[in-house]
Tab-separated table of N, CA and C in Angstrom:
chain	number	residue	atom	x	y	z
A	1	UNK	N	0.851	-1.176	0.000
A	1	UNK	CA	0.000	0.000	0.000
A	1	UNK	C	0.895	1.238	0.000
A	2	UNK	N	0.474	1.924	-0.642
A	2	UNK	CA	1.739	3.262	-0.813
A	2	UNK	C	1.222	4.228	0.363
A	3	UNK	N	2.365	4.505	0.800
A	3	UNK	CA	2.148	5.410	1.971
A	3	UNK	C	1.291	6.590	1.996
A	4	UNK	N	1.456	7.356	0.755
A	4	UNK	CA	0.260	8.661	0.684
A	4	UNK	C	-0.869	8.167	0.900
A	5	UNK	N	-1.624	6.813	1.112
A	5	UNK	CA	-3.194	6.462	1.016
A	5	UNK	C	-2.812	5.961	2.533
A	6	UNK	N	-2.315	5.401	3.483
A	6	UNK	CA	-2.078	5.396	4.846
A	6	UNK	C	-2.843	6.314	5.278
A	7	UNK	N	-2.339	7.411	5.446
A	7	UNK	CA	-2.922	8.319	6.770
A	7	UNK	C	-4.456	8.158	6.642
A	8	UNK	N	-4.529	8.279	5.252
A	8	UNK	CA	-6.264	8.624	5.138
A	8	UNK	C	-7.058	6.919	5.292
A	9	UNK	N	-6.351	6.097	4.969
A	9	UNK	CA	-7.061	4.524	5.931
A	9	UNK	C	-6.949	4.716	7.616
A	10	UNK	N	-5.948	4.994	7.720
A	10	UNK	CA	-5.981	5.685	9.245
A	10	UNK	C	-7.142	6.339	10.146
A	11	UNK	N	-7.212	7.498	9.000
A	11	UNK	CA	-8.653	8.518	9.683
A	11	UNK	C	-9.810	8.048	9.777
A	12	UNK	N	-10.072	6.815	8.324
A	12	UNK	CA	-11.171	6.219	8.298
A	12	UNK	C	-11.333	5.068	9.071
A	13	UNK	N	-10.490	4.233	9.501
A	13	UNK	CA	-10.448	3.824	11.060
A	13	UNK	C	-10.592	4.321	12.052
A	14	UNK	N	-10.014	5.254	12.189
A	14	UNK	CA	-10.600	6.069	13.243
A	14	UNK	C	-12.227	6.467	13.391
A	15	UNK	N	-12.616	6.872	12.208
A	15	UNK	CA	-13.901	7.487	12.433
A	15	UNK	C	-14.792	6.197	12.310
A	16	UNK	N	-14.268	4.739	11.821
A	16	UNK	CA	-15.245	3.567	11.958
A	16	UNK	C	-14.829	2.982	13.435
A	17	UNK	N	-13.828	3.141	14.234
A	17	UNK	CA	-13.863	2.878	15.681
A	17	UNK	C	-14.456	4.205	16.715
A	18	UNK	N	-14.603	5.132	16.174
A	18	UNK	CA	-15.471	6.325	17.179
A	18	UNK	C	-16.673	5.548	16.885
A	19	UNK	N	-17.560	5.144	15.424
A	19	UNK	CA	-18.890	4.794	15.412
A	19	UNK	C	-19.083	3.763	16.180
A	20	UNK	N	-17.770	2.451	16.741
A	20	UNK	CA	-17.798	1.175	17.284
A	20	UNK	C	-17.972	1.404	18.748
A	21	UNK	N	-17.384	2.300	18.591
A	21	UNK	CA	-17.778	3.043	20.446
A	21	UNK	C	-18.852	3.780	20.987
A	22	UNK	N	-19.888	4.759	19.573
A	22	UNK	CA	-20.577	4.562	20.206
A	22	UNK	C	-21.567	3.478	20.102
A	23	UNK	N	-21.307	2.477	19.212
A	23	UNK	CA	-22.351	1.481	19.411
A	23	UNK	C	-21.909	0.649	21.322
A	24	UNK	N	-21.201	0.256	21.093
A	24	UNK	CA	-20.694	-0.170	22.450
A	24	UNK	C	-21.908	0.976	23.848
A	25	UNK	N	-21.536	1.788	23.812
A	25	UNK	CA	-22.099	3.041	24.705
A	25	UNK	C	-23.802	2.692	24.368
A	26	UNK	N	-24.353	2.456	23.324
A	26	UNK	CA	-25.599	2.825	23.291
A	26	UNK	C	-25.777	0.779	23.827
A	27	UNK	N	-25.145	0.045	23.442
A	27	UNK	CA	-25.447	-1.301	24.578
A	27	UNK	C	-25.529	-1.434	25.454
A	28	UNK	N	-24.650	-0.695	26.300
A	28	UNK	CA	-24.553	-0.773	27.962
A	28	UNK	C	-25.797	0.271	28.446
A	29	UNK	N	-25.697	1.548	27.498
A	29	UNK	CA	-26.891	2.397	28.237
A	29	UNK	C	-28.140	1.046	28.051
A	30	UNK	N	-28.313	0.157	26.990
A	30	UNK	CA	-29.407	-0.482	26.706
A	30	UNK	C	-29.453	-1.378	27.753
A	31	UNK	N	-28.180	-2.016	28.065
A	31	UNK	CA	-27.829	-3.362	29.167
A	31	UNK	C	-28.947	-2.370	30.520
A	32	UNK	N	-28.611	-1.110	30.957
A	32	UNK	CA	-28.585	-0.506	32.244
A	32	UNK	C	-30.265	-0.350	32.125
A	33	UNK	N	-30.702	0.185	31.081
A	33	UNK	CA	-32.204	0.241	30.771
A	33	UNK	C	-32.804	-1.134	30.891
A	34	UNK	N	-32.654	-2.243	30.392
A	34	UNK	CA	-33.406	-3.447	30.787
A	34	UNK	C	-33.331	-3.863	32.161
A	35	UNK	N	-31.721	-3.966	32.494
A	35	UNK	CA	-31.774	-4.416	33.945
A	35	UNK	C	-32.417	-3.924	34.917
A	36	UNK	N	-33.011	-2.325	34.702
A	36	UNK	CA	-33.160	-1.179	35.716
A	36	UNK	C	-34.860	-2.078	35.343
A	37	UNK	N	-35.421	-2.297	34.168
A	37	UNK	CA	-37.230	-1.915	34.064
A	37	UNK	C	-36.983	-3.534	34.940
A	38	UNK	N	-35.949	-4.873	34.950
A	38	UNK	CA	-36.418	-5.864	35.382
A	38	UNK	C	-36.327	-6.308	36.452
A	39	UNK	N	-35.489	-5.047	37.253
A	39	UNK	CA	-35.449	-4.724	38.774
A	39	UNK	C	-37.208	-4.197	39.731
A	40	UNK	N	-37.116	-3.091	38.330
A	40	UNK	CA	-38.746	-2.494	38.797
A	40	UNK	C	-39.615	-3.841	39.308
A	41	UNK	N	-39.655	-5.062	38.400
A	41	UNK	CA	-40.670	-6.141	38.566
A	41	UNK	C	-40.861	-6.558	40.014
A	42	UNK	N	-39.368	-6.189	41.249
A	42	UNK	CA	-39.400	-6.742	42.570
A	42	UNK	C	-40.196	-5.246	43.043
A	43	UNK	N	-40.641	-6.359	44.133
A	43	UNK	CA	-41.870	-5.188	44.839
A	43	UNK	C	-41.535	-4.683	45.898
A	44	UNK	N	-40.063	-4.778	46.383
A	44	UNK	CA	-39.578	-4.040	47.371
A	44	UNK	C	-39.420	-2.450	46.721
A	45	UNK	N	-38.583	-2.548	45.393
A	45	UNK	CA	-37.706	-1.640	44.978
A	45	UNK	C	-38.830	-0.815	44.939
A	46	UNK	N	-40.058	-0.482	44.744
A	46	UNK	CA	-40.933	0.896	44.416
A	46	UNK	C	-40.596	1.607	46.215
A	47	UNK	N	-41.042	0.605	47.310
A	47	UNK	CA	-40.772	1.170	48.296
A	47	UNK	C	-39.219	1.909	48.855
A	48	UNK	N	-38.347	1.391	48.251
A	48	UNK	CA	-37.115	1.946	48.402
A	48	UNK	C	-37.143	3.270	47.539
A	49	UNK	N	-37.368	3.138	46.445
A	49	UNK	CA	-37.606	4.111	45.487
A	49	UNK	C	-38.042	5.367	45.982
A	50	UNK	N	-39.598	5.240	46.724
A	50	UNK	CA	-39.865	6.079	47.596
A	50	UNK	C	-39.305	7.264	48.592
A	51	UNK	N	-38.653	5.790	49.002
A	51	UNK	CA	-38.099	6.404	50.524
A	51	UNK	C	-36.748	7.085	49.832
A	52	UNK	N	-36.173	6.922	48.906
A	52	UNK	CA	-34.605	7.803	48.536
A	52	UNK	C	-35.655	9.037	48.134
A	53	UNK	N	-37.029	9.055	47.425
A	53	UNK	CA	-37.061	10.600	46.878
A	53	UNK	C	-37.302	10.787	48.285
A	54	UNK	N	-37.733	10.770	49.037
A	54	UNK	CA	-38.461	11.294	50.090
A	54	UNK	C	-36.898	12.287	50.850
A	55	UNK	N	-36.307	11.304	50.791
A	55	UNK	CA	-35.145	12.155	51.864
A	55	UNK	C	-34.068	12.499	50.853
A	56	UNK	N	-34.774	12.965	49.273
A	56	UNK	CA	-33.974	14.223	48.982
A	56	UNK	C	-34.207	15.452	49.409
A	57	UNK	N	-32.570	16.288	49.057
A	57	UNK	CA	-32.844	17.453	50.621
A	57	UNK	C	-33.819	18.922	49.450
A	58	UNK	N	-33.591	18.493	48.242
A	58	UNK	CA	-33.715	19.997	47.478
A	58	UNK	C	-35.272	19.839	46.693
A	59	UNK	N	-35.743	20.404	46.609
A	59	UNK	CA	-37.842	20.029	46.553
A	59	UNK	C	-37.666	20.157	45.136
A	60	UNK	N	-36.894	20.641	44.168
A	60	UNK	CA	-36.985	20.689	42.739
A	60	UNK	C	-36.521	19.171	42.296
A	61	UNK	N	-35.609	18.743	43.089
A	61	UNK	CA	-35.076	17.453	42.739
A	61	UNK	C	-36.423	15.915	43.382
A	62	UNK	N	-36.790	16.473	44.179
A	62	UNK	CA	-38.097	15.773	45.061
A	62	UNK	C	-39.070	15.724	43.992
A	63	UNK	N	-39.456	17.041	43.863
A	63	UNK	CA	-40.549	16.724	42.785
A	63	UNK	C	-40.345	16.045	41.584
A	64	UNK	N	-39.719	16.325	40.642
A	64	UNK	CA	-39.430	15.759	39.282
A	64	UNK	C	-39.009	13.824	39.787
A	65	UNK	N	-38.453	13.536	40.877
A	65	UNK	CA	-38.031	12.373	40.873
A	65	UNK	C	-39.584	11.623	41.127
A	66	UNK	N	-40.533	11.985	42.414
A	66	UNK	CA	-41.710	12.306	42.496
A	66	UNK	C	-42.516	11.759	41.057
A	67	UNK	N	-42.484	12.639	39.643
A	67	UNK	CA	-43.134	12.885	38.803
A	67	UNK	C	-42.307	11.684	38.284
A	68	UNK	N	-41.630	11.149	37.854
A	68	UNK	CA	-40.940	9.839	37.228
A	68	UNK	C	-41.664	8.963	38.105
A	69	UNK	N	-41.523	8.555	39.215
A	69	UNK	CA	-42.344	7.775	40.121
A	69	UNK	C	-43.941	7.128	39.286
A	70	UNK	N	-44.354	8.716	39.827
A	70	UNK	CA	-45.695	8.386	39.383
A	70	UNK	C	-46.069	7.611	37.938
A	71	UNK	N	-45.456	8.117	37.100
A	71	UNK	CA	-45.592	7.925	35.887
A	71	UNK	C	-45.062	6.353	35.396
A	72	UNK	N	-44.206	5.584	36.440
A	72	UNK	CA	-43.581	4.390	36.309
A	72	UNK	C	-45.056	3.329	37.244
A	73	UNK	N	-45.383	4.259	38.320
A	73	UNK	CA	-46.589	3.440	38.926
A	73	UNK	C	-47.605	2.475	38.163
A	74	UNK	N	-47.826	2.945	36.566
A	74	UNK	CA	-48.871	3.092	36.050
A	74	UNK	C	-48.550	1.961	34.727
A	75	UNK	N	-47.139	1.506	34.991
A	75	UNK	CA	-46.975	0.939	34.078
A	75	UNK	C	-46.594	-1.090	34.443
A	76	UNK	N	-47.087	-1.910	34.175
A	76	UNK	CA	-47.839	-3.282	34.103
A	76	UNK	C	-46.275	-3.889	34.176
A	77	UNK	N	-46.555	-5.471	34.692
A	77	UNK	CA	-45.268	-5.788	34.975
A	77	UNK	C	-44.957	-6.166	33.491
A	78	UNK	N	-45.854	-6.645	32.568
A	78	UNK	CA	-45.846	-7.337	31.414
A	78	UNK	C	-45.029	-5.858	30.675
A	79	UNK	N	-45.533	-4.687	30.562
A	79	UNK	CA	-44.587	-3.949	30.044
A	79	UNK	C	-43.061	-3.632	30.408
A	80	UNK	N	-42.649	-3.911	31.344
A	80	UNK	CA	-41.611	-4.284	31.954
A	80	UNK	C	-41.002	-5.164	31.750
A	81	UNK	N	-41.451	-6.210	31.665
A	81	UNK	CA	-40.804	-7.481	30.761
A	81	UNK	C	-40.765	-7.208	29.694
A	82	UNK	N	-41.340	-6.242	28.806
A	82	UNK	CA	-40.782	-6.247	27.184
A	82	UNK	C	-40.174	-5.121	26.824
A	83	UNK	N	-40.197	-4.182	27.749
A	83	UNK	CA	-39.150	-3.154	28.050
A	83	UNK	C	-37.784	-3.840	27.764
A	84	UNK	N	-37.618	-4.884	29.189
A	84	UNK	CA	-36.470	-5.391	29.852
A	84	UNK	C	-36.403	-6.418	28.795
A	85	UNK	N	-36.699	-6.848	27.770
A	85	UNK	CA	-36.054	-7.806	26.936
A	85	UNK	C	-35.965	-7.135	25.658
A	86	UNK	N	-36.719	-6.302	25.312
A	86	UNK	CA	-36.577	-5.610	24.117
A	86	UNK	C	-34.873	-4.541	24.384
A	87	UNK	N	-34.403	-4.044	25.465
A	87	UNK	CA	-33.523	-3.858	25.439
A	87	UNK	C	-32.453	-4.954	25.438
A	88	UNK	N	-32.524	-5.839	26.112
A	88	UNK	CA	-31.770	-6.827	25.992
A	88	UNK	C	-31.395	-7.202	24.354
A	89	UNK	N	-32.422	-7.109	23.478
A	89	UNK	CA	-32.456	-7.436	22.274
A	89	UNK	C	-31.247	-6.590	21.551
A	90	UNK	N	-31.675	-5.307	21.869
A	90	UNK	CA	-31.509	-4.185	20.834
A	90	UNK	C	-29.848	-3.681	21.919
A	91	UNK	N	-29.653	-4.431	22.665
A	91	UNK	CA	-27.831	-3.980	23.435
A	91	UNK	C	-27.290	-5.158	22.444
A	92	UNK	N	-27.715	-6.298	22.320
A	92	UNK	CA	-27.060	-7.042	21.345
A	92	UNK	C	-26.972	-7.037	20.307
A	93	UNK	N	-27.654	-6.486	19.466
A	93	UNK	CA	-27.542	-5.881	17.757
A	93	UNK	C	-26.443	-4.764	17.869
A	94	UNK	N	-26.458	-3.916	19.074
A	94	UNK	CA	-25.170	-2.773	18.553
A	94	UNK	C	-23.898	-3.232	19.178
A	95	UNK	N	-24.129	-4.015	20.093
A	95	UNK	CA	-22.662	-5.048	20.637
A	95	UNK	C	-21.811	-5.604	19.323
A	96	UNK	N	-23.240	-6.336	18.852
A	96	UNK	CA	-22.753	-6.977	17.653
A	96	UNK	C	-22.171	-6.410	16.307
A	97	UNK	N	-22.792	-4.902	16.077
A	97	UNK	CA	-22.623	-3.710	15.360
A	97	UNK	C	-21.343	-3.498	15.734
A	98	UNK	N	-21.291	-2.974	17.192
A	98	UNK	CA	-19.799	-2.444	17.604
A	98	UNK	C	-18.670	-3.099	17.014
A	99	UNK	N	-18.784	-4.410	17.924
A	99	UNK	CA	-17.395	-5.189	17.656
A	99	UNK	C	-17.121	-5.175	15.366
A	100	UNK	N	-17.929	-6.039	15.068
A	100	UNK	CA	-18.331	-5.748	13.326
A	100	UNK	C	-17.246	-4.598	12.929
A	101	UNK	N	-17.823	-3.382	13.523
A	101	UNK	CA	-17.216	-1.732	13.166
A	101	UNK	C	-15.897	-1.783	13.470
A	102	UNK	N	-15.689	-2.359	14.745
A	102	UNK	CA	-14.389	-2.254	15.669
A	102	UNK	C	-13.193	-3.028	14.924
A	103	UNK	N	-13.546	-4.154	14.448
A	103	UNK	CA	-12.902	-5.185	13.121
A	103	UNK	C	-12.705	-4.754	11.879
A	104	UNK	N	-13.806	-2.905	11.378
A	104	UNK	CA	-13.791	-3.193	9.848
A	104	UNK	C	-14.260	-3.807	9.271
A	105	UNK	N	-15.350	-4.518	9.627
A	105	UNK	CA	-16.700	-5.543	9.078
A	105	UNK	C	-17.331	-4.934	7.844
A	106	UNK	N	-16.851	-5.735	6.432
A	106	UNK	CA	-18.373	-4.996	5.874
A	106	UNK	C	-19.258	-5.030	5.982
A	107	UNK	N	-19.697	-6.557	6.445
A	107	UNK	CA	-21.359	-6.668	6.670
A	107	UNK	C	-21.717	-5.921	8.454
A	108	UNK	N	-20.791	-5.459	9.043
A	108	UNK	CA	-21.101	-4.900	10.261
A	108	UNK	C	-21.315	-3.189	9.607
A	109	UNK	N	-20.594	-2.324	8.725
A	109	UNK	CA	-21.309	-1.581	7.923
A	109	UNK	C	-22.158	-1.789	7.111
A	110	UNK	N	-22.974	-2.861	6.813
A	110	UNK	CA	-24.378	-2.911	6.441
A	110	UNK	C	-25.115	-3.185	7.079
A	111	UNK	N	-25.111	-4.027	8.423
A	111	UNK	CA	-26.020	-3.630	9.265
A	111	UNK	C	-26.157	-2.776	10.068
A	112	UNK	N	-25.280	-1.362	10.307
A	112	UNK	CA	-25.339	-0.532	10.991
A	112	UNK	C	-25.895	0.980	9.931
A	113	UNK	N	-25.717	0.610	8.766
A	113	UNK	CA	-26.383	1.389	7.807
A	113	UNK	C	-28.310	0.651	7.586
A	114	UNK	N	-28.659	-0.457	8.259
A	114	UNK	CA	-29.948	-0.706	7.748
A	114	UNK	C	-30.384	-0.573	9.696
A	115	UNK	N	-30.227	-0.995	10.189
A	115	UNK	CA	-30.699	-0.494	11.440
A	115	UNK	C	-30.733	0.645	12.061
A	116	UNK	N	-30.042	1.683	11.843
A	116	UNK	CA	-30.030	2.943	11.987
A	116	UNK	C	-31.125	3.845	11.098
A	117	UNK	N	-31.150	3.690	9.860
A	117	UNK	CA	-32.113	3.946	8.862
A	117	UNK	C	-33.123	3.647	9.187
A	118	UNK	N	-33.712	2.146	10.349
A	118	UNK	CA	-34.926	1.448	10.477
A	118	UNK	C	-35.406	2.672	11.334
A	119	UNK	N	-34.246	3.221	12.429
A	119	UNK	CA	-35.115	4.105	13.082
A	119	UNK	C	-35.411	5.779	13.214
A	120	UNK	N	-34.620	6.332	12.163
A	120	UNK	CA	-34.886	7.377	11.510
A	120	UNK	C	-36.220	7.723	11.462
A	121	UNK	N	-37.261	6.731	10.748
A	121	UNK	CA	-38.571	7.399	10.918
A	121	UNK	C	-39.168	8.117	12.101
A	122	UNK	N	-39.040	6.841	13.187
A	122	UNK	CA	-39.460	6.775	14.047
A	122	UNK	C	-38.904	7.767	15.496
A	123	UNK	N	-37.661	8.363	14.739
A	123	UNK	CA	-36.908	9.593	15.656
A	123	UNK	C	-37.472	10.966	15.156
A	124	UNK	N	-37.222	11.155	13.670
A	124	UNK	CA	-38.299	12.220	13.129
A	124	UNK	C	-39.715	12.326	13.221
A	125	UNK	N	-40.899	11.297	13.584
A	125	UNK	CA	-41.511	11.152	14.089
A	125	UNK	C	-41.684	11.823	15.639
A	126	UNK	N	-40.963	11.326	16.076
A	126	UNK	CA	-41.099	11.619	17.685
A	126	UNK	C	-40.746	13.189	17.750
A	127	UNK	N	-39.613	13.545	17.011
A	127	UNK	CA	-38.804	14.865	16.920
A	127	UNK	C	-40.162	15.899	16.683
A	128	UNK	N	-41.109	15.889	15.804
A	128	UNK	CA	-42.178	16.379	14.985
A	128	UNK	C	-42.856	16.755	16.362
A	129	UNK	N	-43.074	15.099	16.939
A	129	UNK	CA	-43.845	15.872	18.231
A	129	UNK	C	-43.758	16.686	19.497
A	130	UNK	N	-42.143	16.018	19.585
A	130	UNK	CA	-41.582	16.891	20.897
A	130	UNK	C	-40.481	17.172	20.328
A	131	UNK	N	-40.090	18.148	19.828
A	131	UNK	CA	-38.867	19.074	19.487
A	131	UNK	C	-38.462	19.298	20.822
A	132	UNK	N	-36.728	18.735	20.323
A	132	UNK	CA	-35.863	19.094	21.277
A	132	UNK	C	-34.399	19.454	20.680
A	133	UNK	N	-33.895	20.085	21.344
A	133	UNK	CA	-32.469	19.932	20.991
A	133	UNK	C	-31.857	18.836	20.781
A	134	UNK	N	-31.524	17.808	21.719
A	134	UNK	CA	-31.335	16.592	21.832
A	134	UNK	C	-32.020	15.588	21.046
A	135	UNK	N	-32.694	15.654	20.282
A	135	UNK	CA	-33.659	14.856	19.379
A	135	UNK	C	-33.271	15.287	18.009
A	136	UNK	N	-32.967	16.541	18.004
A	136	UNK	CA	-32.411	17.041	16.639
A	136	UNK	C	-30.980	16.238	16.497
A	137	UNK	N	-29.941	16.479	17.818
A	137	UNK	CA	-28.631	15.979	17.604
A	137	UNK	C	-28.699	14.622	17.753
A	138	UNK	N	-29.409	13.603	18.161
A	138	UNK	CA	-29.746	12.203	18.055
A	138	UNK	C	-29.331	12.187	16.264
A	139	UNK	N	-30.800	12.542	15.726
A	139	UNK	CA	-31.081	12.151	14.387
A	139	UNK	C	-29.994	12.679	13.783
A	140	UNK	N	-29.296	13.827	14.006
A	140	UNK	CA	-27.954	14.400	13.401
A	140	UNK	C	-27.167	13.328	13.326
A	141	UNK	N	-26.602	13.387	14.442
A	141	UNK	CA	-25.407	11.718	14.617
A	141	UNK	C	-25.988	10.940	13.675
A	142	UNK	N	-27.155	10.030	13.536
A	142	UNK	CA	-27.068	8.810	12.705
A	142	UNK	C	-27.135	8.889	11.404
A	143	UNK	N	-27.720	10.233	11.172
A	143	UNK	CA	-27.626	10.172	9.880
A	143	UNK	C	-26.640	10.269	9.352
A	144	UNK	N	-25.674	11.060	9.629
A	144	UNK	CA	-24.009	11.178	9.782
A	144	UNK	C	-23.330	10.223	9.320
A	145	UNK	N	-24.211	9.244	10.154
A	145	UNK	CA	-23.141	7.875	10.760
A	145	UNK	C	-23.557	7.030	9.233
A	146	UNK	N	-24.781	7.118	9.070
A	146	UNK	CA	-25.603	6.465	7.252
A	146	UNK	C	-24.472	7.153	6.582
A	147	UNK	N	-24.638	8.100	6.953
A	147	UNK	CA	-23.759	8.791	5.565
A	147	UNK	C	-22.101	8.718	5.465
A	148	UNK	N	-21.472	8.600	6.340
A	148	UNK	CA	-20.677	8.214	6.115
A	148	UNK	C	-20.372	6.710	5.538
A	149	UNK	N	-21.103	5.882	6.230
A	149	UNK	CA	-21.033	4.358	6.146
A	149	UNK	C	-21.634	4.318	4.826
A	150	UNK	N	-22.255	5.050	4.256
A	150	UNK	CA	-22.735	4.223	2.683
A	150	UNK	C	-21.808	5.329	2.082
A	151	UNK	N	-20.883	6.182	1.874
A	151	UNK	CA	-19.976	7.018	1.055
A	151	UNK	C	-18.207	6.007	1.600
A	152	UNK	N	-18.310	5.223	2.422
A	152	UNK	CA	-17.038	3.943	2.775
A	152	UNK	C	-17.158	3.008	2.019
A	153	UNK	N	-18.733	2.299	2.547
A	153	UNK	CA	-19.041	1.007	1.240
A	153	UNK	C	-18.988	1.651	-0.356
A	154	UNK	N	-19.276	2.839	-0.081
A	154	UNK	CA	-19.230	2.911	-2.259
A	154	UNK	C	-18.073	3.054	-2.555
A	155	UNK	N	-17.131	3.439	-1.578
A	155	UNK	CA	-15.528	3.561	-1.936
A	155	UNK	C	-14.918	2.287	-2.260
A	156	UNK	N	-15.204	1.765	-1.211
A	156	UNK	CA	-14.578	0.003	-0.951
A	156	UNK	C	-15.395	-0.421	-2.098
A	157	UNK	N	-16.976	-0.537	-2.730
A	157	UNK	CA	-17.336	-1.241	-3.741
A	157	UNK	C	-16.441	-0.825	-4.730
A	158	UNK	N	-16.021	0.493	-5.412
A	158	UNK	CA	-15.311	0.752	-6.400
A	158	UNK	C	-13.443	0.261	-6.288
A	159	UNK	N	-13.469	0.332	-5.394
A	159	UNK	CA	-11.570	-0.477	-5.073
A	159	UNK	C	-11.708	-1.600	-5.079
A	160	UNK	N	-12.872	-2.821	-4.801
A	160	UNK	CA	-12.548	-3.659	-4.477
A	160	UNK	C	-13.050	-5.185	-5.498
């Protein structure tokens, strides 16, 4: 390989191990989200739950923790179980994504270009209804991440 094309395989490693990391990051947040809804299922933890907002010291932090409370009260153990496995599901598709990326996988850049895309709708969707900052830079990142990953594969299809 001639050295002038180095650095720039370099960068593009780089920027396909930043995407491997954050797939990694969005597994564990997923790992922490299932384990947390399949903790909810024990019937101690609402009472503990309780008792930590209760003896927070600052009433802005009381209330809002308060208002999560309530709003978790209302929700069925059965949704909890598909909470807690549907994350389980979806930490192992970007585990599996990650490592893929982390290797230089092509087919780990095609499934991180068709699963990401799957949920595009469904982020612009949500974005439509509750505009946020953070909802804008969500959908920013992945599309990013599409776009880079299908302007790599058309490179690699034409070199290879």
């Amino acid at each position: 390989m001639p050295a002038a094309s180095r650095p720039k395989h370099r960068a593009h490693d780089r920027m396909l191990r930043a995407i491997a990391l954050f797939k990694f990051f969005k597994a564990v947040l997923l790992v922490t989200v299932g384990l947390g809804a399949l903790e909810l299922l024990r019937p101690d933890v609402a009472e503990r739950a309780h008792a930590w907002v209760a003896a927070l010291s600052l009433r802005s932090e009381r209330v809002a923790a308060q208002d999560l409370l309530g709003r978790l009260d209302g929700v069925g153990s059965a949704h909890l179980e598909a909470l807690g496995a549907g994350s389980f599901v979806y930490a192992a598709v970007f585990a599996v994504e990650g490592v893929g990326l982390w290797r230089a996988r092509r087919w780990a850049e095609y499934i991180t270009v068709v699963t990401t895309l799957s949920f595009v709708p469904l982020e612009a969707h949500h974005l439509l209804r509750h505009p946020s900052p953070s909802g804008v830079s969500a959908l920013t990142l992945n599309l990013a991440v599409v776009i880079y990953l299908l302007a790599r594969l058309r490179r690699r299809g034409v070199s290879e």
